[in-house]
Short mmCIF file of C-alpha atoms in Angstrom, two decimals:
data_model
loop_
_atom_site.label_atom_id
_atom_site.label_comp_id
_atom_site.label_asym_id
_atom_site.label_seq_id
_atom_site.Cartn_x
_atom_site.Cartn_y
_atom_site.Cartn_z
CA MET P 513 112.52 34.58 27.79
CA LYS P 514 116.18 34.02 28.54
CA GLY P 515 116.89 37.24 30.33
CA CYS P 516 114.90 36.80 33.54
CA SER P 517 117.20 38.17 36.20
CA PRO P 518 115.62 39.54 39.37
CA MET P 519 118.22 39.89 42.11
CA ASN P 520 120.92 39.06 39.50
CA HIS P 521 119.84 35.42 39.24
CA LYS P 522 119.27 34.30 35.66
CA LEU P 523 116.70 31.71 34.70
CA ASN P 524 115.97 30.32 31.24
CA LEU P 525 112.19 30.03 31.49
CA LYS P 526 111.81 28.07 28.26
CA LYS P 527 114.23 25.39 29.48
CA GLN P 528 112.68 25.45 32.95
CA LEU P 529 109.18 24.81 31.64
CA ALA P 530 110.42 22.05 29.33
CA CYS P 531 111.96 20.30 32.35
CA ILE P 532 108.79 20.81 34.39
CA TYR P 533 106.61 19.32 31.65
CA THR P 534 108.98 16.38 31.17
CA ASN P 535 108.98 15.70 34.89
CA ASN P 536 105.17 15.83 35.04
CA PHE P 537 104.74 13.35 32.24
CA PHE P 538 107.28 10.74 33.30
CA SER P 539 106.43 10.95 36.99
CA GLY P 540 102.82 10.31 35.99
CA LEU P 541 103.73 7.09 34.17
CA ARG P 542 103.38 4.95 37.27
CA ILE P 543 102.51 1.75 35.52
CA THR P 544 102.43 -0.22 38.78
CA ASP P 545 99.75 1.91 40.43
CA ALA P 546 96.89 0.15 38.66
CA VAL P 547 98.19 -3.35 39.34
CA TRP P 548 100.30 -3.22 42.49
CA VAL P 549 97.87 -5.28 44.57
CA ALA P 550 97.64 -7.93 41.87
CA LEU P 551 101.44 -7.94 41.51
CA LEU P 552 101.94 -8.59 45.21
CA ALA P 553 99.17 -11.18 45.25
CA ALA P 554 100.84 -12.94 42.32
CA ARG P 555 103.99 -13.28 44.39
CA GLY P 556 102.06 -14.96 47.16
CA PHE P 557 101.68 -12.11 49.63
CA SER P 558 98.57 -12.46 51.77
CA LEU P 559 95.77 -9.98 52.34
CA TRP P 560 97.17 -9.17 55.76
CA GLU P 561 100.66 -8.50 54.42
CA ILE P 562 99.40 -6.23 51.64
CA GLY P 563 97.34 -4.32 54.22
CA VAL P 564 100.41 -3.84 56.43
CA ALA P 565 102.42 -2.47 53.49
CA GLU P 566 99.63 -0.04 52.59
CA SER P 567 99.34 1.09 56.23
CA VAL P 568 103.05 1.88 56.26
CA PHE P 569 102.55 4.02 53.18
CA HIS P 570 99.73 6.03 54.80
CA MET P 571 101.57 6.56 58.08
CA VAL P 572 104.71 7.85 56.36
CA SER P 573 102.62 10.09 54.10
CA LEU P 574 100.80 11.67 57.02
CA THR P 575 103.99 12.08 59.03
CA PHE P 576 106.07 13.78 56.34
CA GLU P 577 103.46 15.76 54.37
CA VAL P 578 104.13 19.13 56.01
CA PRO P 579 107.79 18.56 57.05
CA SER P 580 108.69 17.84 53.43
CA GLY P 581 107.23 21.18 52.37
CA MET P 582 109.24 22.88 55.09
CA ALA P 583 112.38 21.12 53.86
CA ALA P 584 111.71 22.45 50.37
CA ASP P 585 111.41 26.01 51.67
CA LEU P 586 114.56 25.68 53.78
CA LEU P 587 116.88 23.71 51.51
CA GLY P 588 115.52 24.45 48.04
CA ARG P 589 112.69 23.13 45.88
CA ARG P 590 114.89 21.59 43.18
CA LYS P 591 116.95 19.65 45.73
CA THR P 592 113.80 18.34 47.39
CA LEU P 593 112.31 17.21 44.09
CA VAL P 594 115.54 15.48 43.08
CA ALA P 595 115.66 13.73 46.46
CA GLY P 596 112.06 12.63 45.95
CA GLY P 597 112.91 11.28 42.51
CA VAL P 598 115.81 9.28 43.93
CA CYS P 599 113.50 7.85 46.59
CA MET P 600 111.02 6.78 43.90
CA VAL P 601 113.73 5.02 41.91
CA LEU P 602 114.98 3.23 45.03
CA SER P 603 111.41 2.30 45.96
CA ASN P 604 110.80 0.68 42.57
CA LEU P 605 114.11 -1.18 42.66
CA LEU P 606 113.31 -2.49 46.13
CA MET P 607 109.85 -3.60 45.02
CA ALA P 608 111.35 -5.37 42.01
CA PHE P 609 113.67 -7.52 44.11
CA ALA P 610 112.17 -7.44 47.63
CA PRO P 611 112.53 -10.92 49.18
CA ASP P 612 110.08 -10.41 52.03
CA LEU P 613 107.51 -8.14 53.67
CA PHE P 614 110.13 -5.99 55.43
CA PHE P 615 111.61 -4.79 52.13
CA ILE P 616 108.15 -4.31 50.64
CA CYS P 617 107.28 -2.03 53.56
CA LEU P 618 110.59 -0.19 53.18
CA ALA P 619 109.83 0.37 49.50
CA MET P 620 106.35 1.65 50.33
CA ALA P 621 107.81 4.01 52.93
CA LEU P 622 110.26 5.42 50.37
CA SER P 623 107.42 5.88 47.88
CA ALA P 624 105.33 7.72 50.48
CA LEU P 625 108.28 9.92 51.44
CA ALA P 626 108.88 10.76 47.78
CA ASN P 627 105.25 11.74 47.22
CA ALA P 628 105.36 13.92 50.31
CA MET P 629 108.44 15.64 48.86
CA PHE P 630 106.62 16.28 45.58
CA SER P 631 103.55 17.66 47.36
CA GLY P 632 103.67 21.45 47.43
CA THR P 633 107.25 21.55 46.17
CA ALA P 634 106.50 21.18 42.46
CA SER P 635 103.81 23.86 42.53
CA ALA P 636 106.05 26.21 44.52
CA LEU P 637 108.95 25.77 42.10
CA THR P 638 106.72 26.34 39.08
CA TYR P 639 105.07 29.47 40.47
CA ASP P 640 108.32 31.05 41.67
CA SER P 641 110.00 30.28 38.33
CA LEU P 642 107.28 32.33 36.64
CA LYS P 643 107.45 34.97 39.37
CA GLN P 644 111.19 35.42 38.88
CA CYS P 645 110.49 36.24 35.24
CA GLY P 646 107.46 38.41 35.98
CA ARG P 647 105.12 35.90 34.33
CA THR P 648 102.83 34.83 37.18
CA ASP P 649 99.77 35.55 35.01
CA ASP P 650 100.83 32.52 32.97
CA TYR P 651 100.65 30.20 35.97
CA LEU P 652 97.11 28.99 35.26
CA ARG P 653 98.08 28.09 31.69
CA VAL P 654 101.26 26.32 32.80
CA SER P 655 99.42 24.53 35.62
CA ALA P 656 96.76 23.40 33.12
CA ASN P 657 99.47 22.03 30.83
CA CYS P 658 100.99 20.13 33.75
CA SER P 659 97.61 18.72 34.75
CA GLN P 660 96.80 17.52 31.26
CA LEU P 661 100.23 15.95 30.82
CA SER P 662 99.82 14.13 34.13
CA MET P 663 96.34 12.94 33.15
CA LEU P 664 97.65 11.71 29.82
CA ALA P 665 100.48 9.87 31.57
CA THR P 666 98.04 8.37 34.07
CA ALA P 667 95.84 7.13 31.22
CA VAL P 668 98.84 5.54 29.52
CA GLY P 669 99.98 4.05 32.82
CA SER P 670 96.54 2.58 33.48
CA LEU P 671 97.00 0.41 30.40
CA ALA P 672 99.94 -1.28 32.08
CA SER P 673 97.88 -4.38 32.75
CA THR P 674 98.14 -5.19 29.04
CA LEU P 675 101.86 -5.76 29.59
CA GLU P 676 101.32 -8.75 31.89
CA ARG P 677 102.13 -11.15 29.07
CA PHE P 678 105.53 -9.54 28.53
CA LEU P 679 106.62 -8.36 31.98
CA ARG P 680 106.92 -10.29 35.20
CA PHE P 681 106.72 -8.67 38.63
CA SER P 682 110.26 -7.29 38.52
CA GLY P 683 109.81 -6.06 34.95
CA PHE P 684 106.93 -3.77 35.92
CA TYR P 685 108.96 -2.11 38.65
CA LEU P 686 112.19 -1.87 36.64
CA LEU P 687 110.30 -0.08 33.86
CA SER P 688 108.67 2.17 36.45
CA ALA P 689 112.12 2.91 37.92
CA ALA P 690 113.32 3.95 34.46
CA PHE P 691 110.41 6.37 34.11
CA GLU P 692 111.04 7.83 37.56
CA GLY P 693 114.75 8.15 36.79
CA THR P 694 113.91 10.14 33.66
CA ALA P 695 111.66 12.43 35.69
CA ALA P 696 114.42 12.92 38.29
CA ALA P 697 116.95 13.71 35.54
CA ALA P 698 114.61 16.39 34.18
CA THR P 699 114.34 17.84 37.69
CA ALA P 700 118.12 17.90 38.06
CA LEU P 701 118.32 20.07 34.93
CA MET P 702 116.01 22.69 36.43
CA THR P 703 117.22 25.94 37.94
CA GLU P 704 116.31 26.89 41.51
CA PRO P 705 114.15 30.03 41.29
CA ILE P 706 115.29 32.91 43.52
CA VAL P 707 112.71 35.61 44.27
CA THR P 708 113.56 36.70 47.83
CA GLU P 709 116.67 37.57 49.82
CA THR P 710 116.07 34.58 52.09
CA GLN P 711 116.16 32.22 49.12
CA ALA P 712 119.32 33.91 47.84
CA ARG P 713 121.05 33.14 51.16
CA ARG P 714 120.19 29.40 51.09
CA GLU P 715 123.49 28.31 49.57
CA LYS P 716 125.45 30.11 52.31
CA GLN P 717 123.59 28.70 55.30
CA THR P 718 125.18 25.89 57.31
CA PHE P 719 123.60 22.94 59.12
CA ARG P 720 124.13 24.87 62.34
CA ASP P 721 121.73 27.52 61.06
CA LEU P 722 118.94 25.06 60.21
CA PRO P 723 117.26 24.78 63.66
CA GLY P 724 116.90 28.54 63.86
CA GLN P 725 115.71 28.75 60.26
CA LEU P 726 113.18 25.99 60.91
CA ALA P 727 111.75 27.78 63.96
CA ARG P 728 111.52 30.99 61.96
CA LEU P 729 109.77 29.18 59.10
CA VAL P 730 107.14 27.79 61.48
CA ARG P 731 106.50 31.23 62.96
CA ASP P 732 106.37 32.90 59.56
CA SER P 733 104.00 30.29 58.17
CA ILE P 734 101.57 30.75 61.05
CA THR P 735 101.87 34.52 60.70
CA ALA P 736 101.19 34.29 56.97
CA LEU P 737 97.96 32.35 57.55
CA ARG P 738 96.85 34.83 60.23
CA ALA P 739 97.72 37.85 58.09
CA THR P 740 96.03 36.40 55.01
CA PRO P 741 92.57 35.12 55.96
CA LEU P 742 91.85 34.48 52.30
CA ALA P 743 94.55 31.79 52.20
CA ALA P 744 92.98 29.93 55.11
CA LYS P 745 89.52 30.23 53.52
CA LEU P 746 90.83 28.87 50.23
CA ILE P 747 92.43 25.90 52.01
CA VAL P 748 89.24 24.88 53.83
CA SER P 749 86.77 25.64 51.06
CA ALA P 750 88.75 23.78 48.39
CA ALA P 751 89.23 20.80 50.70
CA VAL P 752 85.48 20.56 51.29
CA LEU P 753 84.74 20.84 47.57
CA CYS P 754 87.27 18.13 46.71
CA ILE P 755 85.72 15.46 48.94
CA PRO P 756 83.09 14.48 46.31
CA SER P 757 85.91 13.82 43.83
CA TYR P 758 87.00 10.74 45.75
CA LEU P 759 83.61 9.69 47.07
CA THR P 760 81.91 9.70 43.68
CA LYS P 761 84.72 7.57 42.25
CA MET P 762 84.29 5.21 45.16
CA PHE P 763 80.51 4.87 44.93
CA VAL P 764 79.87 5.10 41.18
CA GLN P 765 81.10 1.56 40.55
CA GLN P 766 79.05 0.09 43.39
CA ARG P 767 76.01 1.98 42.11
CA LEU P 768 76.55 0.79 38.54
CA ILE P 769 76.83 -2.84 39.61
CA GLU P 770 73.58 -2.50 41.55
CA LEU P 771 71.99 -1.18 38.34
CA GLY P 772 73.21 -4.18 36.38
CA TRP P 773 76.27 -2.66 34.67
CA PRO P 774 78.71 -5.40 33.49
CA THR P 775 81.62 -5.78 35.87
CA ALA P 776 84.06 -6.17 32.98
CA LEU P 777 83.13 -2.64 31.79
CA LEU P 778 83.69 -0.83 35.08
CA PHE P 779 86.75 0.87 33.61
CA VAL P 780 84.51 2.81 31.19
CA PRO P 781 83.07 5.33 33.71
CA MET P 782 86.57 5.86 35.11
CA LEU P 783 87.95 6.61 31.66
CA LEU P 784 85.04 8.96 31.00
CA SER P 785 85.69 10.69 34.33
CA GLY P 786 89.30 11.17 33.30
CA LEU P 787 88.11 12.68 30.03
CA ALA P 788 85.82 14.99 32.00
CA SER P 789 88.78 16.09 34.09
CA MET P 790 90.75 16.99 30.97
CA LEU P 791 87.77 18.92 29.62
CA GLY P 792 87.47 20.67 32.96
CA VAL P 793 91.10 21.75 32.80
CA GLU P 794 90.58 23.01 29.25
CA ALA P 795 87.49 24.94 30.38
CA ALA P 796 89.51 26.52 33.20
CA ARG P 797 91.87 28.04 30.63
CA ARG P 798 88.96 29.84 28.98
CA LEU P 799 87.00 30.91 32.04
CA HIS P 800 87.91 34.15 33.79
CA PRO P 801 85.59 34.48 36.80
CA GLU P 802 85.39 37.99 38.23
CA SER P 803 84.51 36.65 41.68
CA LEU P 804 86.08 33.43 42.95
CA ARG P 805 83.43 33.28 45.69
CA ARG P 806 80.55 33.19 43.21
CA PHE P 807 82.47 30.77 41.02
CA TYR P 808 82.94 28.51 44.06
CA ALA P 809 79.21 28.63 44.82
CA VAL P 810 78.33 27.59 41.26
CA CYS P 811 80.91 24.78 41.32
CA ALA P 812 79.66 23.56 44.70
CA LEU P 813 76.07 23.41 43.41
CA LEU P 814 77.17 21.51 40.31
CA CYS P 815 79.19 19.05 42.42
CA GLY P 816 76.19 18.54 44.70
CA GLY P 817 74.01 17.84 41.68
CA GLY P 818 76.59 15.39 40.35
CA CYS P 819 76.69 13.52 43.66
CA ALA P 820 72.88 13.32 43.66
CA LEU P 821 72.94 11.84 40.15
CA VAL P 822 75.49 9.22 41.20
CA GLY P 823 73.31 8.20 44.12
CA ALA P 824 69.85 8.29 42.56
CA ALA P 825 69.92 8.42 38.76
CA PRO P 826 69.80 5.52 36.28
CA VAL P 827 72.96 4.26 34.60
CA LEU P 828 73.64 7.09 32.17
CA GLY P 829 72.75 9.73 34.74
CA CYS P 830 75.01 8.05 37.29
CA ILE P 831 77.97 8.12 34.90
CA PHE P 832 77.22 11.71 33.89
CA GLY P 833 77.09 12.71 37.57
CA CYS P 834 80.57 11.31 38.19
CA MET P 835 81.89 13.07 35.10
CA LEU P 836 80.26 16.34 36.18
CA VAL P 837 81.91 16.22 39.61
CA GLN P 838 85.37 15.45 38.24
CA GLY P 839 85.22 18.09 35.52
CA VAL P 840 83.87 20.85 37.75
CA ILE P 841 86.40 20.22 40.52
CA ASP P 842 89.34 20.34 38.12
CA THR P 843 87.99 23.55 36.63
CA TYR P 844 87.73 25.21 40.02
CA LEU P 845 91.02 23.95 41.42
CA LEU P 846 93.12 25.57 38.73
CA HIS P 847 91.67 28.99 39.55
CA GLU P 848 91.90 28.32 43.28
CA ASP P 849 95.53 27.23 42.87
CA GLN P 850 96.37 30.45 41.03
CA LYS P 851 94.68 32.60 43.67
CA PHE P 852 96.25 30.69 46.56
CA ASN P 853 99.75 31.11 45.16
CA ASP P 854 99.08 34.78 44.49
CA VAL P 855 98.31 35.52 48.15
CA ILE P 856 100.94 33.45 49.99
CA PRO P 857 104.60 34.51 50.43
CA SER P 858 107.32 32.79 48.42
CA ASP P 859 109.46 31.92 51.45
CA GLN P 860 106.67 29.74 52.91
CA ARG P 861 105.03 28.64 49.65
CA ALA P 862 105.85 24.90 49.70
CA THR P 863 105.01 24.66 53.41
CA LEU P 864 101.60 26.28 53.04
CA ILE P 865 100.68 24.21 49.98
CA SER P 866 101.57 21.11 52.00
CA VAL P 867 99.30 22.35 54.79
CA ASP P 868 96.59 22.72 52.13
CA SER P 869 96.98 19.05 51.13
CA MET P 870 97.10 17.92 54.75
CA VAL P 871 93.82 19.66 55.61
CA TYR P 872 92.08 17.79 52.80
CA SER P 873 93.61 14.51 53.94
CA LEU P 874 92.38 15.04 57.50
CA LEU P 875 88.88 15.96 56.32
CA MET P 876 88.74 12.75 54.31
CA ILE P 877 89.11 10.58 57.43
CA PRO P 878 85.59 11.21 58.79
CA ALA P 879 84.22 11.47 55.24
CA SER P 880 85.53 8.06 54.18
CA PRO P 881 82.97 5.42 53.17
CA ARG P 882 81.82 3.22 56.02
CA GLY P 883 79.02 0.86 56.78
CA ARG P 884 77.11 -0.72 53.95
CA GLY P 885 79.42 0.41 51.15
CA GLY P 886 82.46 -0.73 53.05
CA ARG P 887 80.94 -4.17 53.68
CA HIS P 888 80.18 -4.56 49.98
CA LEU P 889 83.75 -3.76 49.10
CA ARG P 890 85.15 -6.15 51.67
CA ALA P 891 82.92 -8.91 50.46
CA GLY P 892 84.09 -8.41 46.91
CA ARG P 893 80.53 -7.84 45.67
CA CYS P 894 81.31 -4.40 44.37
CA GLY P 895 84.17 -2.87 42.53
CA PRO P 896 87.61 -4.22 41.85
CA CYS P 897 89.06 -1.92 44.47
CA ARG P 898 89.24 -4.71 47.03
CA ALA P 899 88.58 -7.70 44.85
CA GLY P 900 92.18 -8.77 44.73
CA ARG P 901 92.42 -8.52 48.50
CA SER P 902 89.27 -10.42 49.38
CA ARG P 903 89.84 -13.43 47.20
CA GLY P 904 92.50 -16.06 47.02
CA ALA P 905 95.98 -15.02 46.00
CA ASP P 906 97.72 -18.36 45.64
CA ARG P 907 100.29 -18.94 42.98
CA HIS P 908 99.63 -21.31 40.14
CA GLY P 909 102.91 -22.59 38.91
CA GLY P 910 104.46 -19.15 38.78
CA ALA P 911 101.70 -17.81 36.52
CA TRP P 912 99.49 -14.87 37.32
CA PRO P 913 96.58 -15.98 39.52
CA LYS P 914 93.10 -15.84 38.01
CA ASP P 915 92.10 -12.92 40.25
CA ALA P 916 95.13 -10.93 39.16
CA ARG P 917 94.05 -11.30 35.53
CA LEU P 918 90.54 -10.23 36.45
CA LEU P 919 91.86 -7.11 38.13
CA SER P 920 94.01 -6.35 35.12
CA LYS P 921 91.10 -6.57 32.70
CA LYS P 922 88.97 -4.19 34.72
CA ARG P 923 91.62 -1.45 34.75
CA THR P 924 89.58 0.88 36.92
CA ALA P 925 91.85 3.90 37.24
CA GLY P 926 94.23 2.60 39.84
CA PHE P 927 91.68 0.66 41.88
CA LEU P 928 89.72 3.83 42.58
CA ASP P 929 92.88 5.40 43.95
CA SER P 930 93.04 2.76 46.66
CA CYS P 931 96.61 2.11 45.67
CA PRO P 932 99.33 4.64 46.47
CA ALA P 933 98.46 6.64 43.38
CA MET P 934 98.78 10.29 44.21
CA ARG P 935 96.43 12.89 42.83
CA TYR P 936 98.80 15.75 43.56
CA ASN P 937 99.92 16.16 39.98
CA ASN P 938 96.34 16.53 38.87
CA ASP P 939 94.74 18.79 41.42
CA ARG P 940 97.20 19.56 44.23
CA LYS P 941 94.82 17.93 46.71
CA GLY P 942 95.26 14.75 48.62
CA THR P 943 98.79 13.50 48.26
CA VAL P 944 97.95 11.49 51.32
CA THR P 945 94.28 11.30 50.70
CA SER P 946 93.23 8.65 48.30
CA GLY P 947 94.90 5.77 49.98
CA LEU P 948 94.14 7.14 53.42
CA ALA P 949 90.45 7.25 52.66
CA SER P 950 90.40 3.83 51.11
CA SER P 951 92.09 2.35 54.14
CA MET P 952 89.07 3.45 56.14
CA VAL P 953 86.72 1.37 53.98
#
């Protein structure tokens, strides 16, 4: 395990994986994701101001999604991840002490930039670490471990609302900064994997060389997609399959309320969906499909059936449909992720994975909920996703407003991903997506 040395570059794989797992867990402990709207409302920020801050997040995410992947391929994956971790720490510190909307927006921009840096880069570093040691067949297992650690951390983080009695606004973000700092420290202890001559020359290149290297990277990335039609097919097909993952989460709560499900128990189907995702990841470890095309067709049919259950079935069928979609998608994505990394070149790996995420994000714009569902959410009749934004957010003697407590009790998996909670760690799709789609509601 310790003697991996292609091209005379040694890498301790056991230490590398321990750092990767530590980073995945602590970066997933974003305790503010489930309550960030309520936290801002408790400080007296208006609906309009919170919307501006969220818009800043989406614009920065869209702008830097692919460029951040290119930076990782040019400058190094470990450096990019460390820079992203530093941005997350700074973002949380700014949020903890921000005196006005300008600093809130700056913090949101740093958070979006950090998530763009993580997108594609973490997967590329993990795969190339295994490739350097000739262990790429273990990637699915390692990726499954990372997914389950991230899901566990997300579940723990979603319980953050129970800390409202002990932590004020700044306390939430200071604790989050500590978690992000731990994740960044784990990243700093990683070793940069070297599997090509181009990567071996990174340390010797100067800033004067970067424009030429950037132009070459763009050309090579386009060439790679043209020369590998399978990669392009995987990008589009996986993006289409992933759309129900967000939409079922969005609609299942509205559907349950229409069926008479208690509002205070809306977190239950979200927790069950998270459990289904973990079971889907576990199933992916054990499944070995001979044909990814046939496996995709089966998964697409199951996802379609799950969506139909969410839209037409009674309560239990509706919840089962949401669970089915989440579990099936996570099962497929692990195999798709393995195949995608197998067919793309290492020198453009982070860039192409970022393109993968961007395609999904762009597809989500026209697929985002509109019309009747959107009006219900705006009116606060359905789902806690927008409840905190559509009701009063006045302070009451420095205490948490009533609506903030209501949002905390519901704990619906990060407000249906309407907050800047990134799904990248779980399924590599949609580092921009969830918030982008919700902003269209």
